[in-house]
Short mmCIF file of C-alpha atoms in Angstrom, two decimals:
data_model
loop_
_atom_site.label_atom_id
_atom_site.label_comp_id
_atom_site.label_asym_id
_atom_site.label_seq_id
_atom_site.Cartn_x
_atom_site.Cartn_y
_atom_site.Cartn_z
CA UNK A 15 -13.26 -21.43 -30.03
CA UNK A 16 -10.33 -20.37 -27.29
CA UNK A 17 -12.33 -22.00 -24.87
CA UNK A 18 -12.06 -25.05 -26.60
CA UNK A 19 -8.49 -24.99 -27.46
CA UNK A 20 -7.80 -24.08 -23.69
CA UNK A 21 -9.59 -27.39 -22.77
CA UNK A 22 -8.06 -29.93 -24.93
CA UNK A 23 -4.55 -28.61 -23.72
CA UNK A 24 -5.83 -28.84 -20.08
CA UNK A 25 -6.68 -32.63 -21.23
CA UNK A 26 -3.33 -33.49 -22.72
CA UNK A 27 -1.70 -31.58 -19.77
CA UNK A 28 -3.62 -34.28 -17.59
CA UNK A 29 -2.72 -37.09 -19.53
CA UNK A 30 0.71 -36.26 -20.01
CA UNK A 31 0.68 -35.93 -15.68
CA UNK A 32 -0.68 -39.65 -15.46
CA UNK A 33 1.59 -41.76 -17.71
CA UNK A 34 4.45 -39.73 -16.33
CA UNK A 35 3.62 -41.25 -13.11
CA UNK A 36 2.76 -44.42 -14.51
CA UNK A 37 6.12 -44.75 -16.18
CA UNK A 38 7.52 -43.62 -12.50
CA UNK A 39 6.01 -46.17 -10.63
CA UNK A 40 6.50 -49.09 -12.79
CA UNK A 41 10.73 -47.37 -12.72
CA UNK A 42 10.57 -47.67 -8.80
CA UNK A 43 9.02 -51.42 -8.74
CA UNK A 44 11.44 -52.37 -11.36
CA UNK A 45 14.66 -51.12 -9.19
CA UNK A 46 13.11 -52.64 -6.06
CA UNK A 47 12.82 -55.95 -7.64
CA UNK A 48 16.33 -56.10 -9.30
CA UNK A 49 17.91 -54.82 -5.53
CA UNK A 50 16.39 -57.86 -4.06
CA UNK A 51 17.94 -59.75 -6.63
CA UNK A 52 20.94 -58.42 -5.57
CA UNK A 53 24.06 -60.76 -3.58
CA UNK A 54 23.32 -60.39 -0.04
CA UNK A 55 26.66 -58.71 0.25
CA UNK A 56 25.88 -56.26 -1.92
CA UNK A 57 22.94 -55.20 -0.23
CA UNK A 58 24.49 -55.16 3.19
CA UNK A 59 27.29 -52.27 1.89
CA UNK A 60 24.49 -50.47 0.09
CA UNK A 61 22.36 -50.31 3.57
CA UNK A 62 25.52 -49.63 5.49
CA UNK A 63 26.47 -46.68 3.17
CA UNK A 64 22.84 -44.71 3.83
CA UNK A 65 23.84 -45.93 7.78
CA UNK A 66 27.47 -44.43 7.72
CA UNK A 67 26.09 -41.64 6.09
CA UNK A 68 24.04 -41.01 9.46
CA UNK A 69 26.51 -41.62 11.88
CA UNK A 70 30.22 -40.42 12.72
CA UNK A 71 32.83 -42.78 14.41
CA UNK A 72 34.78 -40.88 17.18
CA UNK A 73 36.70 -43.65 18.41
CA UNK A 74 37.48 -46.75 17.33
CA UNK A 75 39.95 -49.85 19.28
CA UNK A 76 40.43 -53.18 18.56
CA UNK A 77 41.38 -55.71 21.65
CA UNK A 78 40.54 -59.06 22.45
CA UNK A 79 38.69 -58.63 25.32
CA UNK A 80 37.50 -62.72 26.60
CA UNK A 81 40.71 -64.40 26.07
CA UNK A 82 39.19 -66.32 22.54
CA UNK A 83 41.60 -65.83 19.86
CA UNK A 84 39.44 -62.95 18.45
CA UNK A 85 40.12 -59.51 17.82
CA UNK A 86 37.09 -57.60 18.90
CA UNK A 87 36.60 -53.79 17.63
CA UNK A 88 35.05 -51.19 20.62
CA UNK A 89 33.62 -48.30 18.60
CA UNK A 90 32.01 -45.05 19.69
CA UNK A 91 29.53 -43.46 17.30
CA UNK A 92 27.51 -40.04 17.06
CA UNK A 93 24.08 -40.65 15.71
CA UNK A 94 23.52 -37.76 14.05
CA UNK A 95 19.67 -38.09 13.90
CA UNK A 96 18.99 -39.19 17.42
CA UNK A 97 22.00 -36.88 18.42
CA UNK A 98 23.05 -39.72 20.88
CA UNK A 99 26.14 -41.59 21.53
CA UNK A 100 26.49 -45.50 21.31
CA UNK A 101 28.87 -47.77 22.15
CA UNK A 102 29.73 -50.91 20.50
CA UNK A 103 31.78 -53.90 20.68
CA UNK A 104 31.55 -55.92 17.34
CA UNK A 105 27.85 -56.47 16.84
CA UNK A 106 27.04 -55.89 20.44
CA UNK A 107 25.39 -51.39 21.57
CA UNK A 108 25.31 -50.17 24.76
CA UNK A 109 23.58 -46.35 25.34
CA UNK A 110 22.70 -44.98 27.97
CA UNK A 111 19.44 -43.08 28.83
CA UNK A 112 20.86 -39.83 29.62
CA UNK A 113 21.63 -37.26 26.54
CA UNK A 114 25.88 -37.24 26.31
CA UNK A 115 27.40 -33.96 25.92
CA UNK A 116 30.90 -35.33 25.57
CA UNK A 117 32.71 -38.92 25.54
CA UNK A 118 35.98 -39.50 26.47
CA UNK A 119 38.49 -42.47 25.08
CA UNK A 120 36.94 -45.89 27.00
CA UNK A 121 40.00 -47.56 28.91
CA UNK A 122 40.52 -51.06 29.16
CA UNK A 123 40.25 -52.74 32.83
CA UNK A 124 40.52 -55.86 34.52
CA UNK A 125 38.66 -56.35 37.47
CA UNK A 126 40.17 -59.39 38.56
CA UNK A 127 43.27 -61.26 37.03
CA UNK A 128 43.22 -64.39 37.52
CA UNK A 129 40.36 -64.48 34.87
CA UNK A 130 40.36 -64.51 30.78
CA UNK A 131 37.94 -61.63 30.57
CA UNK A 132 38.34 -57.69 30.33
CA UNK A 133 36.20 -54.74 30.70
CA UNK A 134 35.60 -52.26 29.20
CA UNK A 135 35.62 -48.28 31.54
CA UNK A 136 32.89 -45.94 29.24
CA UNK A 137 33.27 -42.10 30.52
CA UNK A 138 31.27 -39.77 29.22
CA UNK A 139 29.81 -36.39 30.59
CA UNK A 140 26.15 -35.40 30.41
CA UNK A 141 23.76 -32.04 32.13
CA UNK A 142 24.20 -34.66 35.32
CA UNK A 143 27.44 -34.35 35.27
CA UNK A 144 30.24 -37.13 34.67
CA UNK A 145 29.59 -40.76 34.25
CA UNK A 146 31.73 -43.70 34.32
CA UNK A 147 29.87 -47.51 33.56
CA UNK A 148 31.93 -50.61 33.46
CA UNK A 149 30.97 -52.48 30.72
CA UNK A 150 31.26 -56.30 30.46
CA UNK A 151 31.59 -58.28 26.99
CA UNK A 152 31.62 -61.98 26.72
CA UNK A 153 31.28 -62.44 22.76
CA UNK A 154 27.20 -62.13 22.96
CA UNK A 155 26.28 -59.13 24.49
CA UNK A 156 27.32 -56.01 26.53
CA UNK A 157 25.90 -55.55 29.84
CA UNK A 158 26.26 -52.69 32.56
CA UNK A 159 28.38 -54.07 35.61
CA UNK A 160 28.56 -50.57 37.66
CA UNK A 161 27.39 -46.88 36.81
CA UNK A 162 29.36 -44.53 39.25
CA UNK A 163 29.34 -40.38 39.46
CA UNK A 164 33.18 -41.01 39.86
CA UNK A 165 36.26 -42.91 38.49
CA UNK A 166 36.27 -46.61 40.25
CA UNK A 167 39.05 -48.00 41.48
CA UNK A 168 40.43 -51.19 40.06
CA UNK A 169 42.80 -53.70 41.63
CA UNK A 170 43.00 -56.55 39.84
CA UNK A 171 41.70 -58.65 43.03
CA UNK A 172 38.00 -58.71 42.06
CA UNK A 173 37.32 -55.52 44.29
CA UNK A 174 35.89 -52.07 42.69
CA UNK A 175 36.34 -49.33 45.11
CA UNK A 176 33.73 -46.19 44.31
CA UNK A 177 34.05 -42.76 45.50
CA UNK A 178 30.42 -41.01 46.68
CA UNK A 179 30.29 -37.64 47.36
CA UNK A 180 28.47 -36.82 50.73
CA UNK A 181 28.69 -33.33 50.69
CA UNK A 182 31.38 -32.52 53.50
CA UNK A 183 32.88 -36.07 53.25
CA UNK A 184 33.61 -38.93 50.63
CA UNK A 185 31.90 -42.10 51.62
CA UNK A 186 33.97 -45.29 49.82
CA UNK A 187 31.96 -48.33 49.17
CA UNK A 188 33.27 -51.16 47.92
CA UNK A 189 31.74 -53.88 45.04
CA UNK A 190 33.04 -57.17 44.54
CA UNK A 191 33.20 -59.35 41.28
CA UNK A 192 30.86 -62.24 41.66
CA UNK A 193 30.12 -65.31 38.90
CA UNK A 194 27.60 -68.01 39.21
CA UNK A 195 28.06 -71.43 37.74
CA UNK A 196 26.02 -70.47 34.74
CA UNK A 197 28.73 -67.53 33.86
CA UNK A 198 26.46 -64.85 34.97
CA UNK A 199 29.38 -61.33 36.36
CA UNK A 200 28.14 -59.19 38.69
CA UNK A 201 29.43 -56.20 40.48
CA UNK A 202 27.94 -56.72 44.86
CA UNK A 203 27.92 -54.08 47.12
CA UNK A 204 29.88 -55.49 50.33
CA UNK A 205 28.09 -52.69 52.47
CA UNK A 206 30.23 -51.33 55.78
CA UNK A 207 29.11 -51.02 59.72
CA UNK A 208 30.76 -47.53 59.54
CA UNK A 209 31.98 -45.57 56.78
CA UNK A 210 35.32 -43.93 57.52
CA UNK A 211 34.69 -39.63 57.64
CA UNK A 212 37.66 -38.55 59.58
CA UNK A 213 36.47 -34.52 59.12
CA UNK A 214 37.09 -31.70 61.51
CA UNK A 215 34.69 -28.48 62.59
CA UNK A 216 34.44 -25.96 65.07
CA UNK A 217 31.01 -26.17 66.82
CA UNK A 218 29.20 -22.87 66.16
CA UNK A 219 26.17 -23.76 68.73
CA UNK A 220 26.07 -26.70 71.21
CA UNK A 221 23.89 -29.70 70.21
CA UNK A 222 23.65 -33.80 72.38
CA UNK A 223 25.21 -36.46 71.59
CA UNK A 224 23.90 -39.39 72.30
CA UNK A 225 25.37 -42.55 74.15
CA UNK A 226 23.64 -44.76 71.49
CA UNK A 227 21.77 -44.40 68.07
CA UNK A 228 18.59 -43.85 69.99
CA UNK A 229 18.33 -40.45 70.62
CA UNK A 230 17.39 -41.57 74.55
CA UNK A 231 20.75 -42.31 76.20
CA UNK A 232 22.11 -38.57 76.57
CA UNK A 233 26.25 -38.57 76.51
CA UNK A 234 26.97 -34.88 76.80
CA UNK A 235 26.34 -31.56 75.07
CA UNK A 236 29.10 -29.88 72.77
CA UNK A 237 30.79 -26.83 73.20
CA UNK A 238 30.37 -23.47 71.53
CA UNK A 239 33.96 -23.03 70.07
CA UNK A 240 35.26 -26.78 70.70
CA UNK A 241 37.51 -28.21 68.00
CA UNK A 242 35.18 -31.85 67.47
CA UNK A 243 36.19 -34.86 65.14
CA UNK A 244 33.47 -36.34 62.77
CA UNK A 245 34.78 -40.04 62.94
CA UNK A 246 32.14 -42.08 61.27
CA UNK A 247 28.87 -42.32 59.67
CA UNK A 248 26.68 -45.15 60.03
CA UNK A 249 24.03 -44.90 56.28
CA UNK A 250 22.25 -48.27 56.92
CA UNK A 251 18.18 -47.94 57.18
CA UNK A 252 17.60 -50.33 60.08
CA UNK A 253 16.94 -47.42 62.36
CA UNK A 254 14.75 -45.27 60.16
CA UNK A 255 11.17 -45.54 59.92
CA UNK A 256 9.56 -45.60 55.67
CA UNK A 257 9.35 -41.83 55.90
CA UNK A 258 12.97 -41.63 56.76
CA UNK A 259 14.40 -44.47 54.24
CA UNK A 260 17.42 -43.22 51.89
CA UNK A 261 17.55 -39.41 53.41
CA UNK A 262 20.71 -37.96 54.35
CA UNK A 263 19.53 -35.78 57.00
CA UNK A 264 18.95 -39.09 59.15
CA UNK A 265 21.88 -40.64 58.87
CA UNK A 266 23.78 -41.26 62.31
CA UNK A 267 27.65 -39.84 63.06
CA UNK A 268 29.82 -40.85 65.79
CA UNK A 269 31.66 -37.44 67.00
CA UNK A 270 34.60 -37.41 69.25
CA UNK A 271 34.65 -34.11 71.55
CA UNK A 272 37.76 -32.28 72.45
CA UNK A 273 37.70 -34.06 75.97
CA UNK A 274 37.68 -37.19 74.28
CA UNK A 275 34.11 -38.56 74.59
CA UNK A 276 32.41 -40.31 71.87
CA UNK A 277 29.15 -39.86 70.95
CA UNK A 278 26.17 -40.07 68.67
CA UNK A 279 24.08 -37.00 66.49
CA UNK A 280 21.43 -37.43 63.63
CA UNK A 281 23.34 -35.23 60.77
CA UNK A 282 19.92 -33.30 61.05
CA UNK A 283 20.51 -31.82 64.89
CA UNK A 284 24.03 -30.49 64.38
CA UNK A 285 24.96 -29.67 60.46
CA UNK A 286 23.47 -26.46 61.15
CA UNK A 287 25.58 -26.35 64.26
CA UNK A 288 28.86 -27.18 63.15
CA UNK A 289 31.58 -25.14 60.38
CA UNK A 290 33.58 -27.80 58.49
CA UNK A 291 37.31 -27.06 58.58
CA UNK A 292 38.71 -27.54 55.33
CA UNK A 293 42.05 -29.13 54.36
CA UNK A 294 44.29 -27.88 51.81
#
């Protein structure tokens, strides 16, 4: 007799279970349907809200940046689930690949002038170290002009001076603002002969130098204890075979000697040989 009272209330248990998720379902489908029916307004704000809710503004600027008569709004946002920082400008995102530790207030810039358009300087640092990416906005879309370990240099006259860091020296290459006749901005590289170095060492052990950048023509051979000027660096590739293409160690220098003479060394057969003097 238990038995059988025990299994009816198991039944009704069951039953209840079911048209309690009946009545669920037919409650979601119902809310669904009259959300759809909503103004499109209203549905925008309602998905914004659950959007908002996952992401924090840290900075926020309004400028108009192409010269049209329209205020436009450069934002900086934490996503809070991807734990990565975008930037925006209106409608327009820009992130880069890297994971962002910390982002600083993005300046305004103008490249060059004489032109209705701004740009937009985005520093931020990262486990790479700082980051600074001029950012250009022409009421569309926001595309990456330069990416640069250090703050560019901006005149105003199209040219972007950037600072690289060679190790004992800081080689400064300098872009230039082109435009095709379609509208299309670009940042060129107007690459140099010879990059000013202007360094000083004391030569710890004598290495050649080299008439030309041949390695054949022999000039002379420093001196142990000589004072010797690092005047320039020459990084171009023409000289280097595949194995040898974008590595430091094969770059040419031009090294003035304490009598004078100029010549040639592969930064390979005398950094060893050399201690840089350091300037205050």
């Amino acid at each position: 007799m238990l038995r059988k009272i025990i299994a009816k209330a198991l039944i009704l248990l069951i039953i209840s279970l079911i048209i309690a998720l009946i009545i669920e379902s037919l409650f979601m489908a119902a809310s669904a349907k009259n959300f759809n029916k909503l103004p499109a307004s209203v549905q925008k704000a309602s998905k914004s809200a659950k959007q908002n809710i996952q992401r924090e503004l840290v900075f926020q600027q309004q400028v108009d940046l192409n010269s049209d008569a329209q205020v436009d709004t450069i934002s900086v946002w934490l996503d809070k689930n991807q734990k990565k920082y975008v930037l925006s400008v209106n409608s327009s995102f820009y992130q880069p690949k890297e994971n962002i530790l910390q982002v600083f207030v993005p300046e305004i810039i103008d490249i060059d002038s004489s032109d209705q358009y701004k740009e937009i300087l985005f520093h931020y640092s990262s486990n790479k170290g700082e980051k600074y990416v001029i950012l250009d906005y022409r009421g569309k879309a926001l595309k990456e002009l330069l990416s640069s370990d250090s703050k560019p240099l901006i005149f105003g006259n199209k040219e972007v001076i950037v600072e690289v860091n060679m190790d004992f020296w800081i080689k400064k290459e300098k872009y230039v603002l082109n435009q095709t006749l379609s509208g299309v901005r670009t940042l060129k590289l107007s690459p140099q002969e010879l990059y000013n170095v202007g360094v000083f060492a004391y030569v710890k052990k004598p290495f050649v130098l080299y008439s030309y950048r041949d390695q054949k023509s022999k000039l002379t051979i420093t001196r142990k204890g000589e004072k010797i000027e690092i005047v320039s660096c020459d990084t171009s590739n023409w000289f280097k075979d595949q194995s040898k293409k974008n590595n430091k160690l094969y770059d040419w220098y031009l090294i003035k000697t304490e009598k004078g003479l100029q010549g040639w060394a592969m930064l390979k057969d005398f950094i060893n040989c050399i201690e840089i003097i350091k300037t205050q």
